[in-house]
CSV table of N, CA and C in Angstrom, one decimal:
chain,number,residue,atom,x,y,z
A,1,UNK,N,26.5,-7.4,-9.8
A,1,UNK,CA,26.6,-6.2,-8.9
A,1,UNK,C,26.7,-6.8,-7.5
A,2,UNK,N,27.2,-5.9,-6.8
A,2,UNK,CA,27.9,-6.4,-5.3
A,2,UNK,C,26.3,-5.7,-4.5
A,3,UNK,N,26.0,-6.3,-3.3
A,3,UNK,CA,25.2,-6.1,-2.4
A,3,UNK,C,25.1,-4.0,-2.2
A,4,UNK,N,26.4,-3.7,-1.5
A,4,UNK,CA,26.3,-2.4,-1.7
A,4,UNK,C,25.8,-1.8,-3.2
A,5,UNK,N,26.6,-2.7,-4.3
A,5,UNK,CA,25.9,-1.8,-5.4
A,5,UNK,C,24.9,-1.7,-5.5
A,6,UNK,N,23.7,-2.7,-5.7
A,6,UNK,CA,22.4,-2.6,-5.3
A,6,UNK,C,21.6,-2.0,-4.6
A,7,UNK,N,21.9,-1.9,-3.1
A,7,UNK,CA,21.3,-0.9,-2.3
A,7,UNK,C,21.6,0.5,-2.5
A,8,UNK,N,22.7,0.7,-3.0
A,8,UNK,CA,22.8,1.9,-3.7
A,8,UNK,C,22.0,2.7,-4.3
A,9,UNK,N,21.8,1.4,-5.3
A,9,UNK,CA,21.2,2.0,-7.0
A,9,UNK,C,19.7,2.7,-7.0
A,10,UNK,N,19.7,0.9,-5.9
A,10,UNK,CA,18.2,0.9,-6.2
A,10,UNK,C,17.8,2.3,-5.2
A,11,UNK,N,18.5,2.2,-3.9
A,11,UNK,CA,17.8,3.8,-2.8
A,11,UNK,C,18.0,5.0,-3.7
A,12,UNK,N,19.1,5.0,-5.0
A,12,UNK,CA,19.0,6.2,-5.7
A,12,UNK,C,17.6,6.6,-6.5
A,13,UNK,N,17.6,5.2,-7.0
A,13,UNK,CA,16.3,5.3,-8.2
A,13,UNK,C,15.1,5.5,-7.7
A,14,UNK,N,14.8,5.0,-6.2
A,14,UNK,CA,13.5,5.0,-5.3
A,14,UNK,C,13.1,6.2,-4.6
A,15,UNK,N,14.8,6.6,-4.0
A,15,UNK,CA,14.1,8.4,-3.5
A,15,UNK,C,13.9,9.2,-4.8
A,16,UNK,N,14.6,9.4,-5.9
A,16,UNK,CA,14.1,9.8,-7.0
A,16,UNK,C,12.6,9.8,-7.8
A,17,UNK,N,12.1,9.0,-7.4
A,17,UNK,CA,10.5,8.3,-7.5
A,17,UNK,C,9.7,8.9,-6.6
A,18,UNK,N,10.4,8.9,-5.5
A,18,UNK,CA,9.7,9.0,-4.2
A,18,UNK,C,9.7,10.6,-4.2
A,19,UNK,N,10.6,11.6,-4.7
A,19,UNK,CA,10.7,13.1,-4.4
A,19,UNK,C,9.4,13.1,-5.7
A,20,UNK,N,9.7,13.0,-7.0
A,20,UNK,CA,8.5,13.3,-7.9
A,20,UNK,C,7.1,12.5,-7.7
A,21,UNK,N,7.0,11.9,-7.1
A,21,UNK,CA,5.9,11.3,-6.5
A,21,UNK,C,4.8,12.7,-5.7
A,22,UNK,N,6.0,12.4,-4.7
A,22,UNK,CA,5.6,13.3,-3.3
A,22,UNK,C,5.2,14.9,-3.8
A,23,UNK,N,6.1,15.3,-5.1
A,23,UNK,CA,6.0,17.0,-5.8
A,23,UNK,C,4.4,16.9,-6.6
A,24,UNK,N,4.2,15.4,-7.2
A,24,UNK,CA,3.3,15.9,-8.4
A,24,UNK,C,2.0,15.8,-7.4
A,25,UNK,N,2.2,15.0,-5.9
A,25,UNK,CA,0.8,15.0,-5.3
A,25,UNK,C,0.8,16.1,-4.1
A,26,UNK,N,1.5,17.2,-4.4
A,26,UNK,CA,1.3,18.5,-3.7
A,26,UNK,C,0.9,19.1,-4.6
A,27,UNK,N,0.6,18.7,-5.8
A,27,UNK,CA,-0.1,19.9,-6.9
A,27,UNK,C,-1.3,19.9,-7.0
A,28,UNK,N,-1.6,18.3,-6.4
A,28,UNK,CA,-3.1,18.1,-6.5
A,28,UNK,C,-3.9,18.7,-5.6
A,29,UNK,N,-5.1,19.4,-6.4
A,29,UNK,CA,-5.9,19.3,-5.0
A,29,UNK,C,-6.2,18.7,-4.0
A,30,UNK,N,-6.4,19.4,-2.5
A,30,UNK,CA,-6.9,18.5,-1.9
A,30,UNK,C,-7.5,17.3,-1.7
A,31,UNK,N,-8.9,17.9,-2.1
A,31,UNK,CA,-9.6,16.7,-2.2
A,31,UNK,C,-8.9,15.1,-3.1
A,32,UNK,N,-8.6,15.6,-4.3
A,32,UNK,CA,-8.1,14.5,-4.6
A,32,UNK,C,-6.7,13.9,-4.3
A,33,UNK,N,-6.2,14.6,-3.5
A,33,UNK,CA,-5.1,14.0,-2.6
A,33,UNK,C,-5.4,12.7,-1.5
A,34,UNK,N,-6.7,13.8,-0.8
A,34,UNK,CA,-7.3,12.6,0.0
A,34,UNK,C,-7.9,11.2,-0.7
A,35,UNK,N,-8.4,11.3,-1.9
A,35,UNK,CA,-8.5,10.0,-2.7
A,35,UNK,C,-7.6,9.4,-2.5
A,36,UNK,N,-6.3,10.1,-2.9
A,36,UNK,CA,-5.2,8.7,-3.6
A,36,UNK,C,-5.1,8.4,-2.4
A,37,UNK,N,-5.6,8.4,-1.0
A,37,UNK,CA,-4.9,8.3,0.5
A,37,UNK,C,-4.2,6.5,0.7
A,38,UNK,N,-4.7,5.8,0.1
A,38,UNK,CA,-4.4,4.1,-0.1
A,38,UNK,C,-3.3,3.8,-1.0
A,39,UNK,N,-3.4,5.0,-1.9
A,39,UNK,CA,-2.3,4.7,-3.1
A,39,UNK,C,-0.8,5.6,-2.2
A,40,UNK,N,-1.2,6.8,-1.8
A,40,UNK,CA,0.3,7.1,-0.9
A,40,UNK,C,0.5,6.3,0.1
A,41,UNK,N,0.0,6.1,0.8
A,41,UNK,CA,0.0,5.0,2.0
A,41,UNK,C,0.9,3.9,1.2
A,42,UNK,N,0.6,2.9,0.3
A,42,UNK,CA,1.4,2.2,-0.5
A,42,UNK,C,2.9,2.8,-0.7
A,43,UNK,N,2.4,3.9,-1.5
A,43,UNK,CA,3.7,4.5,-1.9
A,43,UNK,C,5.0,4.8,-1.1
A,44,UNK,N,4.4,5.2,0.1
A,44,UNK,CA,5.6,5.5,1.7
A,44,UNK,C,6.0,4.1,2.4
A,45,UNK,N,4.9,2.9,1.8
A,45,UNK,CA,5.5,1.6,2.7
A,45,UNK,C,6.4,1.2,1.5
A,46,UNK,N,6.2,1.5,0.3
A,46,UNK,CA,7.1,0.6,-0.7
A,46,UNK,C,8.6,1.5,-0.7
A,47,UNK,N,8.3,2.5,-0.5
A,47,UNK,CA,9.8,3.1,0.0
A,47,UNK,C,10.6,3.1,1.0
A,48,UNK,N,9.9,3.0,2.2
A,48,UNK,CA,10.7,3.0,3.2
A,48,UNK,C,11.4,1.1,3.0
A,49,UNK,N,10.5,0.3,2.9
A,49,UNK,CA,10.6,-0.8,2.5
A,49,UNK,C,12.1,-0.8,1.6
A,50,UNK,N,12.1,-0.2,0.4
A,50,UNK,CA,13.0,-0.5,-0.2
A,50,UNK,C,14.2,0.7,0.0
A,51,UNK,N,13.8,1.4,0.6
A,51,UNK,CA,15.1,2.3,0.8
A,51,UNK,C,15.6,2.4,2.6
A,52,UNK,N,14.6,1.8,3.3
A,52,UNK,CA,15.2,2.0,4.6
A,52,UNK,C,15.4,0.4,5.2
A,53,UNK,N,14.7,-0.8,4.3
A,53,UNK,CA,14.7,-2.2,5.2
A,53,UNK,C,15.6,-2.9,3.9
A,54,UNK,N,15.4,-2.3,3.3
A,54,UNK,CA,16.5,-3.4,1.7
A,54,UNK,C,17.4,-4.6,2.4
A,55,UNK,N,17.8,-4.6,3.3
A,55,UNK,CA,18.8,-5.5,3.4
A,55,UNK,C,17.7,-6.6,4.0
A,56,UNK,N,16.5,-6.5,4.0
A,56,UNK,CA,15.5,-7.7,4.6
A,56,UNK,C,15.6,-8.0,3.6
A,57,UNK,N,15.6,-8.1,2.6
A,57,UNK,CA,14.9,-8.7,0.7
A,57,UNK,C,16.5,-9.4,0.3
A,58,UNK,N,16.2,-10.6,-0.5
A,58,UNK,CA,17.3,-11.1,-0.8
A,58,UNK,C,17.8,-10.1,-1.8
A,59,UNK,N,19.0,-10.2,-2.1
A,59,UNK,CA,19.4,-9.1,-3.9
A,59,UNK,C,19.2,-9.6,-4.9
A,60,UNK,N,18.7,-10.6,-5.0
A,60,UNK,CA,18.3,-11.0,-6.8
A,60,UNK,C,16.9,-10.5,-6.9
A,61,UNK,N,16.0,-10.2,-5.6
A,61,UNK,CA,14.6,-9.7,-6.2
A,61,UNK,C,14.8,-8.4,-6.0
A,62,UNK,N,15.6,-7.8,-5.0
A,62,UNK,CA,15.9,-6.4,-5.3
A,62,UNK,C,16.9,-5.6,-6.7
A,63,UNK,N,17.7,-6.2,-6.8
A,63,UNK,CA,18.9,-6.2,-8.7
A,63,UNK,C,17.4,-6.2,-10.0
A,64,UNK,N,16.6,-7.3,-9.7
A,64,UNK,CA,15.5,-7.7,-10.2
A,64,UNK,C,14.5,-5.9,-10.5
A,65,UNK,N,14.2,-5.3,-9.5
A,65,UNK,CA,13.2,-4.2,-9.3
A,65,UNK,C,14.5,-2.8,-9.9
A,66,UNK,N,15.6,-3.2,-10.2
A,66,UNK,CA,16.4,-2.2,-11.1
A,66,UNK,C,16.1,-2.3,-12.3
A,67,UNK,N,15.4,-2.9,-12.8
A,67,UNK,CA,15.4,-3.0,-14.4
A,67,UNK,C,14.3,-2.1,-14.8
A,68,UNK,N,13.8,-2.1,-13.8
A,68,UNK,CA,12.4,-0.9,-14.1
A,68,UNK,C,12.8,0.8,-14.1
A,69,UNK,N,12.5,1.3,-15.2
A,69,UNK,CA,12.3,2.9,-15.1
A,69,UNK,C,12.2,3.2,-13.9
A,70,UNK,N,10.9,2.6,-12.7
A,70,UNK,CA,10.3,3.4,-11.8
A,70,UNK,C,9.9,2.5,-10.6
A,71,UNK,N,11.4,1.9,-10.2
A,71,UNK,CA,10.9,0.7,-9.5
A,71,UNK,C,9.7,0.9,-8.1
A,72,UNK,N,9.5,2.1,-7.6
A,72,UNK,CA,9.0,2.5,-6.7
A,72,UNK,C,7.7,2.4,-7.1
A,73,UNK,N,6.8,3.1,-8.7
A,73,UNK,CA,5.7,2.6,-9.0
A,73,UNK,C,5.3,1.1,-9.3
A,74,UNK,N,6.4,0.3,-9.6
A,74,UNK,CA,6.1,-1.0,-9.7
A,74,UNK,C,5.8,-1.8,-8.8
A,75,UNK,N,6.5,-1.5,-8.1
A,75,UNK,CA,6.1,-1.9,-6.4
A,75,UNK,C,4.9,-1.6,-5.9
A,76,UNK,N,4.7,-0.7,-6.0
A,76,UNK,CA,3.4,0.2,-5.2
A,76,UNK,C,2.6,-0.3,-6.1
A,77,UNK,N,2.2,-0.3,-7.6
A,77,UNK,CA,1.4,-1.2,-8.0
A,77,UNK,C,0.8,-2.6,-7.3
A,78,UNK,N,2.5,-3.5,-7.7
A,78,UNK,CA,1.8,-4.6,-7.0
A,78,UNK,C,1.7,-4.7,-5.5
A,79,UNK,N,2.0,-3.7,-4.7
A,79,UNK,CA,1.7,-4.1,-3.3
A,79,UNK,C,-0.4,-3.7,-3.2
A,80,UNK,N,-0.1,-2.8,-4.3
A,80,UNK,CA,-2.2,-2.3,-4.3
A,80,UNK,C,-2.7,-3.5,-4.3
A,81,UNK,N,-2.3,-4.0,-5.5
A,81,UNK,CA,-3.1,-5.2,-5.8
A,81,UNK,C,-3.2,-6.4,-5.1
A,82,UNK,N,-2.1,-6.7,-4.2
A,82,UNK,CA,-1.8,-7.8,-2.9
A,82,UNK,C,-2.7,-7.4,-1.9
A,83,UNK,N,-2.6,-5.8,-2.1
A,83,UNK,CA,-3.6,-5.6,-0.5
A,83,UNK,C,-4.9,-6.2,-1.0
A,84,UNK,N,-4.8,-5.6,-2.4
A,84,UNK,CA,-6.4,-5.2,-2.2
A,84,UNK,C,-7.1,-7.1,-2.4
A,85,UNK,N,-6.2,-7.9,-2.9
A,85,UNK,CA,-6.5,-9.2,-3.1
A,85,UNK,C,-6.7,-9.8,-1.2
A,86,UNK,N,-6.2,-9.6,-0.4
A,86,UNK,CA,-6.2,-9.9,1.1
A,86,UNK,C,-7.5,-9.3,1.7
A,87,UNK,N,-8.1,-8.3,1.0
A,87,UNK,CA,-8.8,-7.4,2.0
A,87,UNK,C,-10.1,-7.6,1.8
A,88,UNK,N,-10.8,-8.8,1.5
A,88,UNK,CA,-12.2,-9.1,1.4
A,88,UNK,C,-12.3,-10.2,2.5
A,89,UNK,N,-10.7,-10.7,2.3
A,89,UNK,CA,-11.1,-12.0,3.6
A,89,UNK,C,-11.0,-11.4,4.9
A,90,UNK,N,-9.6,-10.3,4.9
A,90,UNK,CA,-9.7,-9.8,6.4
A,90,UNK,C,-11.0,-9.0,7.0
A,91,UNK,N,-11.8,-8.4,5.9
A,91,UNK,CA,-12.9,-7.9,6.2
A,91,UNK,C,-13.9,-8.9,6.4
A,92,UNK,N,-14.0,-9.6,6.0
A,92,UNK,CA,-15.0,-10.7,6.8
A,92,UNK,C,-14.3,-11.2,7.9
A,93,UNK,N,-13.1,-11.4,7.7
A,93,UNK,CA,-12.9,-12.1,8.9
A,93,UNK,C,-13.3,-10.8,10.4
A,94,UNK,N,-12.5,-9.5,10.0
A,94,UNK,CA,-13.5,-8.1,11.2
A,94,UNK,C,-14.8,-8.5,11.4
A,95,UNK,N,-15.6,-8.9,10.8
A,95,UNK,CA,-16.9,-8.7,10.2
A,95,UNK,C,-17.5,-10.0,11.5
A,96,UNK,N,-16.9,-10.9,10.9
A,96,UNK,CA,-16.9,-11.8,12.2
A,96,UNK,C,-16.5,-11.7,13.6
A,97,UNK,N,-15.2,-11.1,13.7
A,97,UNK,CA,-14.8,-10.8,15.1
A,97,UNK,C,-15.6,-10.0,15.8
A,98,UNK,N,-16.3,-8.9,14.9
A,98,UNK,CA,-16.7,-7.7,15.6
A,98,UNK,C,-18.3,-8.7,16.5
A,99,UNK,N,-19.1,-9.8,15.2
A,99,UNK,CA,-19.8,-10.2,15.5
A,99,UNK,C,-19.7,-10.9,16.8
A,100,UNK,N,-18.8,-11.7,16.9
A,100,UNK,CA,-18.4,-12.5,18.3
A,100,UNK,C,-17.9,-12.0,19.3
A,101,UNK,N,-16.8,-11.2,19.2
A,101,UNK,CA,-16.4,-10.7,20.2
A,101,UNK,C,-16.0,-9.0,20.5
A,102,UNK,N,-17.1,-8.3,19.4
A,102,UNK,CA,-17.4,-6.9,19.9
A,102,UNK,C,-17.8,-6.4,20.6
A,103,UNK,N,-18.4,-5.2,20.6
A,103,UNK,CA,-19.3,-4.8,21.8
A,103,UNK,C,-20.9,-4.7,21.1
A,104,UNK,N,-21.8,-5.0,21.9
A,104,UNK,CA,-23.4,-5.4,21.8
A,104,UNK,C,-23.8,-4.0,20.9
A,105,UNK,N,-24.3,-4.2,20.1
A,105,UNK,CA,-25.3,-3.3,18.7
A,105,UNK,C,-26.3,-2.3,19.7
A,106,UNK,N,-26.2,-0.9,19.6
A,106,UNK,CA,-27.4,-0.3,20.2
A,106,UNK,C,-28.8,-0.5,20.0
A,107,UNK,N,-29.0,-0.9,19.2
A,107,UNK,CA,-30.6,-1.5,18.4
A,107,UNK,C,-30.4,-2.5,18.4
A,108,UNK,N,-31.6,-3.3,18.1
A,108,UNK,CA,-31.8,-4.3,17.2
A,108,UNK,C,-32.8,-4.3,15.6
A,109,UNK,N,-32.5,-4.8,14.5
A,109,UNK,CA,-32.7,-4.7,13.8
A,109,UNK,C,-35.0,-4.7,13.7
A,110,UNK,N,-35.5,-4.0,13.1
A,110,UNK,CA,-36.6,-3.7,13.1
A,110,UNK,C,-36.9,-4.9,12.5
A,111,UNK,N,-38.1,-5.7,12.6
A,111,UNK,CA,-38.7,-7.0,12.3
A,111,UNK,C,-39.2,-6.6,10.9
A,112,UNK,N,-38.6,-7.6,9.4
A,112,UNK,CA,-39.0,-7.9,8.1
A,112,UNK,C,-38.0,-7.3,7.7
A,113,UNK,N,-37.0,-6.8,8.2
A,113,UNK,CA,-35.9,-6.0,7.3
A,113,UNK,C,-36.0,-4.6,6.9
A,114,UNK,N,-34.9,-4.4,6.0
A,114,UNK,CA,-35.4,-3.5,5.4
A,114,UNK,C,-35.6,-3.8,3.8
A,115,UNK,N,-36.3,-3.0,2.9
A,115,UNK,CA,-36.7,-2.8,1.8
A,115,UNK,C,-36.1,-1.7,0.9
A,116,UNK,N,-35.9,-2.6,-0.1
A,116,UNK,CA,-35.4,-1.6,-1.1
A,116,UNK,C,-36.6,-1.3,-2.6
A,117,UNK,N,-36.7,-0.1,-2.6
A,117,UNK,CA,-37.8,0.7,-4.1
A,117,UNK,C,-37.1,0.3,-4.9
């Protein structure tokens, strides 16, 4: 396949993902809309990604994400799982920044801790 064919294919197969995506989570309730809020959030970077930046990605890993039924959920899967594999360290690493160079705690912690029943 030639470069245009690929970006083609694949922006066909991804807004197609991306419209039944976007339909079946206007059915959901509210509330559980606001759940998936990490999983759409995924969902709208893995698309614009592959349907508005494609030409950043070489074509053999993009040709590559055509073989899938639903290349948009396969993506968005593994981009969950990259996040969510990154996000214990960057949280410590906040965890520390805020320590060093946040702003000063309104309290201080009550002497012995607390206790758990």
């Amino acid at each position: 396949m030639t470069r245009i064919e690929i970006h083609t294919y694949l922006a066909k197969k991804v807004e197609a993902a991306w419209t039944a995506y976007e339909e079946a989570m206007l059915q959901r309730p509210a509330r559980s809309v606001f759940a998936k809020a990490a999983e759409i959030d995924a969902a709208r970077t893995c698309f614009e990604e592959l349907v508005l930046n494609a030409k950043a990605y070489p074509d053999d890993l993009l040709e590559y994400l055509l073989r899938f039924d639903d290349p948009l959920e396969a993506m968005r899967e593994q981009w969950i799982q990259e996040q969510n594999a990154a996000c214990s360290e960057t949280f410590k690493h906040a965890l520390r920044s805020l320590r060093e160079h946040g702003p000063e705690p309104e309290t201080v912690p009550a002497t012995g801790g607390m206790t758990l029943k």
